[in-house]
Every structure is written in structure tokens, then in C-alpha cells.
XYZ file of C-alpha atoms in Angstrom:
629
model
C 3.833 95.026 -163.214
C 6.858 94.132 -165.348
C 6.497 91.167 -167.684
C 9.379 89.286 -169.300
C 8.895 88.179 -172.939
C 11.080 87.238 -175.826
C 11.870 89.979 -178.372
C 9.123 91.234 -180.666
C 9.001 93.892 -183.370
C 7.873 96.512 -180.872
C 10.230 99.467 -180.705
C 11.575 101.060 -177.581
C 10.521 104.618 -176.803
C 14.132 105.308 -175.881
C 15.175 104.066 -179.344
C 12.143 105.142 -181.360
C 13.758 104.807 -184.767
C 15.236 101.377 -184.171
C 13.328 98.218 -185.039
C 13.821 94.883 -183.369
C 15.008 91.919 -185.461
C 12.203 90.384 -187.425
C 13.233 86.815 -186.495
C 15.289 85.135 -183.823
C 17.782 82.601 -185.074
C 19.956 82.051 -181.964
C 19.255 79.642 -179.140
C 20.452 82.409 -176.817
C 16.919 83.836 -176.863
C 15.716 80.711 -175.096
C 17.353 82.142 -171.989
C 16.736 85.872 -172.485
C 13.778 88.200 -172.840
C 12.744 91.794 -172.179
C 10.778 93.531 -169.468
C 7.683 95.445 -170.512
C 7.707 99.102 -169.684
C 5.655 100.112 -166.682
C 1.971 100.315 -167.499
C 2.371 99.396 -171.192
C 2.688 96.393 -173.447
C 5.761 97.933 -175.023
C 9.077 96.207 -174.365
C 12.183 97.896 -173.010
C 14.795 96.627 -175.457
C 17.747 98.475 -173.946
C 18.571 95.457 -171.791
C 17.977 91.749 -172.134
C 17.025 89.904 -168.948
C 18.595 86.512 -168.139
C 15.829 84.062 -167.248
C 18.269 82.009 -165.150
C 19.612 84.676 -162.788
C 17.601 87.796 -163.836
C 20.727 89.827 -164.487
C 20.235 92.794 -166.867
C 22.509 92.606 -169.922
C 22.873 95.559 -172.281
C 21.272 94.798 -175.683
C 22.664 96.490 -178.813
C 20.915 94.572 -181.565
C 23.022 91.398 -181.327
C 23.521 88.527 -178.880
C 27.233 89.016 -178.175
C 26.775 90.369 -174.646
C 24.182 87.747 -173.807
C 26.288 84.859 -175.095
C 29.254 86.186 -173.087
C 27.049 86.279 -169.978
C 26.021 82.642 -170.445
C 29.624 81.575 -170.999
C 30.820 83.365 -167.870
C 27.992 82.643 -165.442
C 26.151 79.623 -166.868
C 28.752 77.578 -168.791
C 26.591 74.461 -169.014
C 23.767 76.447 -170.596
C 26.213 78.191 -172.923
C 27.036 74.855 -174.565
C 23.409 74.250 -175.486
C 22.871 77.868 -176.530
C 25.756 77.831 -179.002
C 24.040 77.539 -182.377
C 20.830 78.233 -184.251
C 17.378 77.796 -182.893
C 14.896 75.437 -184.488
C 12.963 76.876 -187.428
C 9.838 75.721 -185.656
C 10.248 78.324 -182.927
C 6.954 79.894 -181.993
C 6.256 83.523 -182.928
C 7.451 86.027 -180.388
C 4.018 87.330 -179.587
C 3.051 83.876 -178.360
C 6.037 83.464 -176.029
C 5.233 83.286 -172.313
C 5.773 86.275 -170.030
C 7.287 86.272 -166.525
C 3.858 85.572 -165.099
C 3.803 82.153 -166.780
C 7.499 81.482 -167.249
C 8.873 80.933 -163.753
C 12.553 80.335 -163.107
C 13.476 76.668 -163.187
C 13.799 75.215 -159.686
C 17.160 73.883 -158.610
C 17.407 70.128 -158.502
C 18.101 68.933 -154.916
C 21.088 67.026 -156.323
C 22.617 70.047 -158.050
C 25.858 71.397 -156.608
C 24.238 74.752 -155.879
C 21.324 73.209 -153.955
C 23.655 70.888 -152.031
C 25.846 73.793 -150.989
C 22.870 75.767 -149.709
C 21.495 72.763 -147.818
C 24.906 72.170 -146.248
C 25.052 75.795 -145.140
C 21.598 75.616 -143.552
C 22.615 72.419 -141.761
C 25.743 74.093 -140.423
C 23.676 77.114 -139.323
C 21.221 74.916 -137.403
C 23.978 72.980 -135.640
C 26.537 75.684 -134.957
C 24.025 78.206 -133.644
C 21.765 75.578 -132.054
C 18.670 76.639 -133.944
C 15.471 74.538 -133.800
C 14.789 72.370 -136.824
C 11.498 74.125 -137.533
C 13.306 77.375 -138.293
C 13.427 76.261 -141.938
C 9.629 76.519 -142.068
C 9.405 79.948 -140.454
C 8.090 82.774 -142.616
C 11.101 85.027 -142.096
C 13.600 82.306 -142.956
C 11.639 81.345 -146.081
C 11.528 84.969 -147.226
C 15.266 85.363 -146.726
C 16.045 82.213 -148.717
C 13.658 83.241 -151.505
C 15.437 86.583 -151.729
C 18.900 85.007 -151.774
C 18.076 82.167 -154.168
C 14.490 82.046 -155.509
C 15.203 78.778 -157.349
C 16.071 76.889 -154.159
C 13.431 74.665 -152.580
C 13.929 74.477 -148.803
C 13.748 70.883 -147.528
C 11.411 70.121 -144.651
C 12.474 70.225 -141.031
C 12.117 66.436 -140.996
C 14.806 66.190 -143.695
C 17.255 68.179 -141.576
C 16.407 66.226 -138.416
C 16.506 62.762 -139.999
C 19.021 63.125 -142.834
C 21.170 66.259 -143.067
C 22.196 66.608 -139.413
C 22.732 62.847 -138.831
C 24.899 62.638 -141.979
C 27.018 65.570 -140.832
C 27.256 63.989 -137.377
C 28.545 60.710 -138.833
C 31.176 62.518 -140.897
C 32.434 64.736 -138.065
C 32.402 61.824 -135.607
C 34.630 59.812 -137.940
C 37.123 62.682 -138.083
C 37.109 63.059 -134.288
C 37.684 59.314 -133.852
C 40.628 59.442 -136.261
C 42.152 62.328 -134.329
C 41.592 60.637 -130.957
C 43.342 57.491 -132.164
C 46.635 59.406 -132.400
C 46.553 60.595 -128.771
C 48.961 59.107 -126.248
C 46.566 59.869 -123.417
C 43.019 61.211 -123.225
C 41.520 63.151 -120.339
C 37.747 63.325 -119.946
C 35.686 66.000 -118.256
C 32.304 64.818 -117.101
C 29.400 66.612 -115.508
C 25.665 66.200 -115.128
C 23.116 68.919 -115.918
C 19.383 69.402 -116.181
C 17.587 71.078 -119.072
C 14.772 73.586 -118.773
C 12.482 70.730 -119.688
C 13.755 68.997 -116.512
C 15.578 66.216 -118.353
C 18.843 64.907 -116.898
C 21.915 64.701 -119.127
C 25.591 63.866 -118.765
C 28.074 65.484 -121.152
C 31.550 64.025 -121.712
C 34.367 66.061 -123.275
C 37.768 64.723 -124.371
C 41.090 66.572 -124.092
C 44.443 65.482 -125.508
C 47.696 66.673 -127.049
C 48.543 66.090 -130.691
C 51.965 65.045 -131.976
C 52.863 68.706 -132.499
C 51.742 69.730 -128.985
C 48.375 71.218 -129.845
C 45.812 70.948 -127.055
C 42.519 69.768 -128.556
C 39.111 69.384 -126.932
C 36.042 67.673 -128.371
C 32.588 67.182 -126.912
C 32.101 63.436 -127.344
C 28.571 62.773 -126.261
C 25.564 63.909 -124.280
C 23.427 61.136 -122.839
C 20.201 61.165 -120.911
C 20.422 59.565 -117.497
C 16.989 58.274 -116.609
C 18.315 56.278 -113.672
C 19.533 57.872 -110.458
C 22.964 59.489 -110.656
C 24.697 56.755 -108.706
C 28.389 56.066 -109.028
C 27.665 52.716 -110.679
C 25.438 54.250 -113.363
C 27.936 56.988 -114.169
C 30.802 54.465 -114.225
C 28.869 52.418 -116.763
C 28.316 55.561 -118.839
C 32.050 56.386 -118.812
C 33.074 52.866 -119.788
C 30.556 52.749 -122.629
C 31.841 56.093 -123.916
C 35.436 54.852 -123.816
C 34.489 51.784 -125.860
C 32.355 53.714 -128.354
C 35.093 56.241 -129.080
C 37.964 53.745 -129.108
C 39.869 55.333 -126.228
C 39.666 52.588 -123.608
C 43.415 51.992 -124.003
C 44.381 55.673 -123.711
C 45.218 55.623 -119.973
C 42.109 57.670 -119.232
C 41.908 60.409 -116.618
C 38.524 61.800 -115.585
C 38.009 65.331 -114.250
C 34.749 65.915 -112.366
C 33.330 68.010 -109.578
C 33.778 67.035 -105.935
C 30.521 65.053 -105.691
C 30.932 61.670 -104.026
C 29.079 59.838 -106.808
C 31.672 61.057 -109.323
C 34.509 59.833 -107.113
C 32.853 56.424 -106.797
C 32.213 56.309 -110.557
C 35.874 56.793 -111.465
C 36.944 54.219 -108.897
C 34.507 51.633 -110.269
C 35.568 52.385 -113.843
C 39.236 52.099 -112.890
C 40.224 55.578 -114.086
C 42.496 58.141 -112.467
C 40.304 60.834 -110.909
C 41.095 64.552 -110.723
C 38.764 66.900 -108.864
C 37.762 70.101 -110.614
C 39.730 72.945 -109.037
C 37.194 75.574 -110.119
C 34.522 73.618 -108.248
C 36.853 73.344 -105.257
C 37.313 77.121 -105.249
C 33.571 77.597 -105.496
C 32.897 75.361 -102.488
C 35.495 77.111 -100.335
C 34.294 80.569 -101.345
C 30.640 79.694 -100.797
C 31.550 78.659 -97.275
C 32.950 82.149 -96.694
C 29.909 83.810 -98.264
C 27.645 81.914 -95.867
C 29.253 83.485 -92.809
C 26.528 85.527 -91.046
C 28.354 88.863 -91.333
C 29.113 88.317 -95.020
C 25.623 87.028 -95.828
C 24.105 90.109 -94.185
C 26.137 92.473 -96.382
C 25.327 90.439 -99.485
C 21.614 90.604 -98.705
C 21.650 94.385 -98.354
C 23.660 94.948 -101.521
C 21.517 92.447 -103.436
C 18.382 94.352 -102.425
C 19.781 97.623 -103.752
C 21.120 96.229 -107.030
C 17.920 94.298 -107.626
C 15.866 97.460 -107.114
C 17.866 99.448 -109.672
C 17.762 96.604 -112.191
C 13.979 96.248 -111.851
C 13.066 99.939 -111.842
C 13.383 101.857 -115.103
C 13.061 105.164 -113.243
C 15.756 104.291 -110.718
C 18.083 102.982 -113.418
C 17.669 106.203 -115.424
C 18.392 108.291 -112.327
C 21.520 106.219 -111.694
C 22.752 106.845 -115.241
C 22.297 110.586 -114.787
C 24.295 110.562 -111.552
C 27.029 108.446 -113.164
C 27.491 111.055 -115.883
C 27.393 113.893 -113.363
C 30.045 112.230 -111.174
C 32.055 111.075 -114.214
C 31.770 107.424 -113.229
C 31.702 104.529 -115.718
C 28.160 104.008 -116.986
C 28.098 100.408 -115.836
C 24.988 98.469 -114.907
C 24.761 97.138 -111.373
C 25.206 93.392 -111.076
C 23.188 90.846 -109.112
C 24.705 87.558 -107.985
C 23.763 84.019 -109.012
C 23.633 81.509 -106.176
C 25.549 78.777 -108.041
C 28.545 80.965 -108.922
C 30.411 82.456 -105.984
C 32.366 84.916 -108.146
C 29.099 86.533 -109.247
C 28.723 87.687 -105.614
C 32.257 89.078 -105.752
C 31.446 90.906 -108.996
C 28.256 92.312 -107.463
C 30.125 93.733 -104.456
C 32.932 95.119 -106.585
C 30.518 96.877 -108.955
C 28.536 98.226 -105.996
C 31.660 99.806 -104.522
C 32.552 101.304 -107.899
C 29.118 102.913 -108.218
C 28.544 103.731 -104.540
C 28.729 107.549 -105.041
C 26.174 107.420 -107.866
C 23.898 105.117 -105.852
C 24.012 107.455 -102.850
C 23.170 110.392 -105.100
C 20.349 108.629 -106.959
C 18.439 107.059 -104.062
C 17.283 110.315 -102.387
C 15.927 111.789 -105.647
C 12.124 112.332 -105.597
C 11.416 110.237 -108.690
C 13.258 107.271 -107.173
C 11.568 107.639 -103.775
C 8.198 107.375 -105.517
C 9.150 103.888 -106.689
C 10.220 102.711 -103.255
C 10.425 104.371 -99.876
C 12.243 101.604 -97.993
C 15.424 101.309 -100.107
C 18.445 102.861 -98.439
C 22.132 102.769 -99.244
C 24.634 101.120 -96.922
C 25.974 102.896 -93.878
C 29.690 103.483 -93.377
C 30.139 100.250 -91.411
C 28.499 98.170 -94.144
C 30.584 99.847 -96.836
C 33.735 99.152 -94.837
C 32.718 95.505 -94.456
C 32.031 95.288 -98.189
C 35.528 96.575 -98.957
C 37.061 94.037 -96.566
C 35.104 91.168 -98.119
C 36.291 92.129 -101.608
C 39.917 92.357 -100.474
C 39.747 89.026 -98.634
C 38.275 87.239 -101.672
C 40.514 88.839 -104.293
C 42.937 85.904 -104.526
C 40.075 83.432 -104.910
C 38.593 85.529 -107.698
C 41.892 85.678 -109.605
C 42.427 81.924 -109.218
C 38.907 81.214 -110.487
C 39.489 83.388 -113.551
C 42.833 81.728 -114.306
C 41.331 78.244 -114.071
C 38.610 79.184 -116.528
C 41.189 79.624 -119.288
C 41.421 76.741 -121.761
C 44.266 77.946 -123.961
C 46.984 76.418 -121.782
C 47.082 73.226 -119.708
C 45.595 73.819 -116.288
C 46.371 70.777 -114.111
C 49.932 72.020 -113.598
C 48.472 75.239 -112.152
C 46.509 73.572 -109.369
C 49.307 72.813 -106.882
C 50.992 76.267 -107.164
C 47.659 78.073 -106.915
C 46.487 75.962 -103.994
C 49.726 76.622 -102.111
C 49.453 80.355 -102.782
C 45.826 80.513 -101.662
C 46.666 78.709 -98.421
C 49.452 81.238 -97.893
C 47.162 84.203 -98.632
C 44.531 82.967 -96.179
C 46.917 82.915 -93.235
C 46.197 85.415 -90.475
C 48.023 88.708 -90.752
C 48.594 91.404 -88.164
C 45.911 94.022 -88.626
C 43.237 91.674 -89.964
C 39.780 92.463 -88.644
C 37.585 89.770 -87.149
C 35.573 89.644 -90.385
C 38.672 89.126 -92.547
C 40.033 86.459 -90.180
C 36.761 84.548 -90.298
C 36.699 84.671 -94.100
C 40.292 83.447 -94.354
C 39.787 80.665 -91.842
C 36.661 79.331 -93.529
C 38.396 79.255 -96.927
C 41.606 77.733 -95.568
C 39.817 74.985 -93.656
C 37.857 73.976 -96.737
C 40.860 74.013 -99.098
C 43.026 71.920 -96.779
C 40.655 68.973 -96.900
C 40.693 68.880 -100.730
C 43.247 66.806 -102.678
C 44.043 64.968 -99.468
C 44.925 61.557 -100.907
C 48.485 60.634 -101.843
C 47.469 59.755 -105.415
C 45.840 63.162 -105.918
C 48.808 65.082 -104.540
C 51.332 63.057 -106.535
C 49.368 63.666 -109.737
C 49.315 67.427 -109.124
C 53.010 67.593 -108.192
C 54.095 65.587 -111.242
C 52.059 67.819 -113.563
C 53.683 70.931 -112.061
C 57.165 69.395 -112.313
C 56.630 68.775 -116.032
C 55.512 72.363 -116.616
C 58.705 74.388 -117.301
C 57.119 77.370 -115.526
C 56.787 75.561 -112.187
C 59.510 72.882 -112.376
C 61.410 74.280 -109.367
C 58.399 73.383 -107.173
C 59.074 76.145 -104.611
C 55.807 75.378 -102.824
C 57.170 71.967 -101.732
C 59.775 71.045 -99.174
C 63.176 69.771 -100.349
C 62.185 66.217 -99.479
C 58.895 66.503 -101.392
C 60.713 67.890 -104.450
C 63.181 65.008 -104.414
C 60.365 62.479 -104.097
C 58.462 64.119 -106.948
C 61.387 63.969 -109.366
C 62.168 60.406 -108.291
C 58.638 59.499 -109.382
C 59.157 61.416 -112.636
C 62.300 59.367 -113.363
C 60.587 56.086 -112.499
C 57.522 56.811 -114.616
C 59.635 58.015 -117.546
C 61.614 54.758 -117.460
C 58.419 52.702 -117.312
C 57.081 54.493 -120.383
C 60.285 53.884 -122.315
C 60.336 50.203 -121.373
C 56.760 49.886 -122.573
C 57.547 51.884 -125.706
C 60.482 49.672 -126.668
C 58.756 46.404 -125.745
C 61.032 45.714 -122.799
C 64.276 46.309 -124.696
C 66.553 48.881 -123.156
C 67.414 51.237 -125.974
C 69.021 54.561 -125.517
C 67.151 57.157 -127.581
C 69.443 59.491 -129.504
C 69.689 62.658 -127.455
C 71.927 64.139 -130.165
C 71.945 62.815 -133.750
C 74.827 60.382 -134.199
C 77.747 61.792 -136.164
C 79.346 59.792 -138.942
C 82.840 58.728 -137.942
C 85.544 58.948 -140.587
C 87.692 55.845 -140.975
C 91.445 56.281 -140.956
C 94.540 54.223 -140.202
C 94.909 55.611 -136.697
C 91.413 54.630 -135.646
C 91.851 51.222 -137.246
C 94.994 50.536 -135.183
C 94.275 52.266 -131.873
C 90.503 52.772 -131.894
C 89.684 49.886 -129.559
C 92.277 51.012 -127.024
C 91.740 54.761 -127.031
C 88.293 55.163 -128.535
C 84.788 54.722 -127.085
C 83.832 51.896 -129.415
C 83.597 49.404 -126.621
C 81.954 51.731 -124.091
C 78.708 50.167 -122.802
C 75.535 52.145 -123.556
C 73.913 53.947 -120.660
C 70.976 52.255 -119.028
C 67.484 53.687 -119.271
C 67.737 54.640 -115.613
C 70.988 56.558 -116.087
C 69.677 58.275 -119.208
C 66.458 59.339 -117.471
C 68.306 60.654 -114.410
C 70.739 62.612 -116.582
C 67.859 64.083 -118.583
C 65.973 65.151 -115.461
C 69.115 66.756 -114.053
C 69.638 68.795 -117.218
C 65.950 69.770 -117.213
C 66.162 71.007 -113.618
C 69.255 73.082 -114.362
C 67.791 75.175 -117.186
C 66.084 78.470 -116.386
C 62.363 78.230 -115.690
C 59.959 79.462 -118.326
C 58.275 82.817 -117.671
C 54.727 82.577 -116.339
C 53.427 84.443 -119.381
C 54.941 81.945 -121.832
C 53.263 78.857 -123.294
C 54.619 75.581 -121.833
C 53.379 73.588 -124.824
C 55.376 75.727 -127.241
C 58.415 75.230 -125.000
C 58.027 71.455 -125.083
C 57.540 71.485 -128.842
C 60.946 73.129 -129.283
C 62.655 70.977 -126.594
C 61.101 67.589 -127.348
C 64.293 66.215 -128.895
C 66.433 67.584 -126.065
C 64.376 65.814 -123.364
C 62.752 62.848 -125.163
C 62.002 60.857 -121.987
C 60.380 63.797 -120.220
C 58.550 64.960 -123.344
C 56.744 61.631 -123.578
C 55.741 61.908 -119.940
C 54.770 65.588 -120.250
C 52.246 64.744 -122.962
C 50.519 62.420 -120.518
C 50.088 65.087 -117.843
C 49.786 68.435 -119.611
C 46.717 67.266 -121.533
C 44.753 67.000 -118.275
C 42.561 70.015 -117.464
C 42.447 71.010 -113.830
C 38.796 71.948 -114.146
C 35.646 70.627 -115.778
C 34.578 74.147 -116.747
C 34.862 73.179 -120.424
C 32.099 70.597 -119.968
C 29.993 73.027 -117.968
C 30.191 75.607 -120.752
C 28.146 73.231 -122.861
C 25.272 73.668 -120.431
C 24.760 77.374 -121.101
C 23.835 76.542 -124.686
C 22.517 73.043 -124.090
C 19.891 74.207 -121.647
C 18.628 76.701 -124.184
C 17.864 74.159 -126.900
C 16.207 71.621 -124.624
C 13.344 73.845 -123.546
C 9.753 72.930 -122.922
C 8.929 74.523 -126.287
C 11.269 72.060 -127.980
C 10.496 69.086 -125.794
C 9.924 67.007 -128.947
C 13.697 66.830 -129.411
C 14.829 63.272 -128.847
C 17.918 62.499 -126.782
C 19.643 61.555 -130.039
C 18.866 64.989 -131.477
C 20.289 66.695 -128.391
C 23.453 64.608 -128.597
C 23.984 65.334 -132.294
C 23.271 69.067 -132.061
C 25.598 69.643 -129.106
C 28.314 67.500 -130.665
C 28.172 69.424 -133.939
C 27.797 72.808 -132.279
C 31.115 72.338 -130.490
C 33.035 70.244 -133.043
C 31.845 71.062 -136.569
C 33.638 73.602 -138.712
C 33.234 74.842 -142.262
C 35.580 72.114 -143.494
C 33.143 69.494 -142.159
C 30.468 70.364 -144.716
C 30.974 67.567 -147.194
C 28.556 64.731 -146.492
C 25.534 66.184 -144.747
C 23.202 65.807 -147.759
């Protein structure tokens, strides 16, 4: 075992003729020593060992290299080491070895210790790790290897101090950012943890001054009472007050549940129904048709068998390679997500040749004798189901994107889906039934005038869809009339009731000359009355309608950022609509991670802990690590 001592007169076997200094005058030796050679009491004097960081420094009979190391890596120590040691220094042979001279522990208030504690806090929150991970053997070993001087605080410290402090700091920054928003949209949904606790998560969405779409998880609250509209309305209103957004003309996006509709009505907020949930309901109705359900059951039985049986799965992989098919795993659907059924059928059709080849093999038949592939009729029905649901699958995928505003997509997509589900010549009875069930369900959604007007206005303010081809001429005219009226109302409110014409083009300085002095009032525009807000808004809308529509692949927010000064009235209105998501998928994405941390194993987590961890997991970034310790 290697021992670290201060220098003695022992010589190194690698430098047999060289003697060590007979005395040590420099304070540098307070921080350096030598390792003993393996199995001997003889010191290896080729390298000095730093007692602070254990770095090996080449020793050549003087302290130059060691002093340089202290200056470079331990500047505070270097100041105290610069000079002579006390004459009362103990003899070298009495100096402690590594067994008795342990490295000095970092003070919890040192910058190094604070930085490590901040990093652990960020790790716990961002990756949703349990607090007790800091007391696990593996974690302790890792930290000891990385920084043996660091003392890991207890899990109680992280739960009661570090995480709450980081939460307070990040919450303050989120509140400051929210205060600059012209309008805030909220997504709200209820979920249940694996520990069977009910929660409601609220997420905020808004546009910044430079047209960045931001989303923040605001809070996750337990709902011990029944999920009535009144209770949820109270929750929404309390959240609006707590986060200082009650005056932000709130819009709430939820699923189609009646209690959510009642909640928004009681709270007095504009309500938008989640389009992804709408698509799921309509598609589930089609999947429940007897003919479709029968095919799903047969395919589910086959895919489940291959996923459960190691032998069958291995046989499938061999057939995939033989037939040069993609080595994809078969998928099994999840009852709450309709598109998982679509994915299951699509993958089954892709791997049908390999499945047919694998099932008859002797090793597979030993596992199960009653599993058979589909007959030709079933395969044909499967292909028809996939084709009939293709548009719904694409729409669901598009609505799951969060990079661009999604409310403006709802009306065009809904119109296209209704068009695609019309009967066509050549449709089989199965395809007609699927289309009819989807169409009937979609037509009863967004039925109110307020809902339709909200969707149409959002699409009109999206430069990709501003021509509104899915509406009749009369509906387009009515939509833009509402746009003009709402734009005027916003400007009146903005200018405190004073009609002021915003500068569409920066005013040019007029040069004074004799001619303008004499004839300016007669022939100039000095006395021309300014245009009214109404005339300005109508002119702006007309110019907006005349420009070429933005390509579907382009970003509407970037377009508005570069055209904000050209269409100032419409830009103000666009910020109020393009911040609204057409789906509450963003809130639901919290559940996939939220459910994992609130397990029966971690049932000791309080509701406050759950709220803080989810908030920080979604909102904290490296820049947030300033005040968590």
C-alpha cells in the first residue's frame, strides 16, 4: 500500500547516488509529499504528490515545479506557501503518512462544493430522479471518485432546501417572462399517477416580443375532490392569480370532456377543444366497428405472441434477414391511443411475409399450436383499414408538433379530413363504414359559433392559410370583417381611446423652401385629415390579402417577425391567436414522466415535491443554477 510522507533523507533506488535535502525550508512541503515504493519504507522521490489534488509533479531537487503547480491550480494556497517554513517544523520521519493525513474536506460554502451541489440538484430535477439517489452506494462511489473531498448532503437537504431554492429562482424568472406576454394560452389536463393519486397539470403558452413561442409548465396540483367543472374552474382561477396572468385574456385548451367545458365557462375563459383528442375520439369510433375490431383482435394476438415468445421472435428475425425485410419489432396497440392501432396494422403488413414464414416453423409451433396468420380476406381488410385511416394518422402527427403554432391548422385540417371521408366510387363497404363513422363524429365537434370563429380567425392570421379556401366566399368575408373589427378594438384599447394612426412607413423629413411656404397649404397634403382607425385597418387587411401566401413548409412566426412593421394592426392581433395551441398534447407529455416519479415506491413524495420536480424538469436549464444552495 502506498503511503504519502514528507521528504526524508532516504534515497530513491532510481537515483541511488542522490541524497534528499537534509532540511525543508519552504512552506511548499506543507502541501507535498512522496509515495513510498511498493512493499518498502523507501520513498519514491522522482515525483512529489500534491496533498490537495493528488497530482504527481516531477521533483528535481527543488520546489520550482511544485510552487508552479500551486500557483496554477491552487492560487489561494500558493499565497500562504510563498515563503519559509517555521523553524519549529517537525522532523520528516515524524510527519504523517497518507493513512493518517486525509485530504481536507471541502467546506459546504466553498465555490467548488456549491457548484457540485447545484449540479446534483439539476440532475435530480431534470432527469426526475428520486431524492434518495444521493444516498445510494453507486452514486456515492461515483462522487468519491470524481471529488473525494466533497461531502454529499443528505436527501433531506435536497428535498427541503436545494430543490425548493431552485424552484423559487426559476419560478421568478418564469413570472417575469409571463408578464411581458400580450396573451397567454393554458393547456390543462388531469392524470392519475401509478400510486393512484389525481393531479391536474397546467402549462402556459405565449409569444415573446420577438415572436418566439414559449411554453412553461406552471403547476401540478392534486385534486382530492371530484373532477367537477366548478373544482377545475377554481383551480384555473387560482393559477391565473398565482402567476399574475389573470389580465392576459386567457384561453384554455382542454380535451372534449364536459367538465372541462363547464370549467372554462365558469372561469370566464375562452375554451378551445384539443384537436388531437378530437381526432382520437373519431378514430376510436371507427376502430370499434365490428369488422375493424375483429381484424385488430386477430393482429393483436399474433403480434402479442411474437413479442412474448423469445423463440418466435428469434425465428421472425431469421426470416426477416432471409427475405431482406427491415428487422423491425412487431408493435402492439395501446387502448388509449388510436394511432398505436394504426402503427400495429402498418407494421404487421410490412412484416407479413416474414410472419407467414416464421409461424409454420417447428420451433415456433412448439410454443403455440393455435396461432395462425391472417387469411387473404383479413389481409385485404387490414390494407383497407390502413388506407382509410391514413389521413387521420397524418393529421394526428402534425398536431403533435410544438415548433409552430397549431390552432391555425385546425380548421384547414378539419375541412380536409371531412373531404377525405366522403364516399368515393369504388369504396368497399368496410371503407365506407370507416369514413362515415369518422365524418359523423368530426361534424359534431367545434359546432358553436364562438369555436368556429376562433378557428377561422387563427387561420386567417396565419400567412399560410390566409386565403381560407375551405370556406365559402361569404364566410371568408365575415371572417375578415371580424379581423378588422377586432384589430380596431385592440388599437383603441392600446391608445386609450384616442384614434392614432400608427406609422406604416417612417415619416420622412420635409425640406422647407419658399415654394412650400407660399403654396404648401393649397397644393400640399398638410391639411389632409388623418385616416381613421377603421380605414387604416381595412387598408392593411386588403394589402395582407393581396400578398402571396406563405409556403406550408415555412414558419409563420418568422414571417410575422419580418412583416410586423408592415402590418402593425394585424401583427398585434396575430400574437393573440398564434400563441394558442390547437392541442393539449404538450400537457399530456408531462404525464409520461410524471407518472414514473409518483410510483408506489416513492409514495412519500408530497404534492409539493411533485409540483416542484415537474416544474423544474420542464423549465430549468443550466443557466438556472444560481440559487439552489
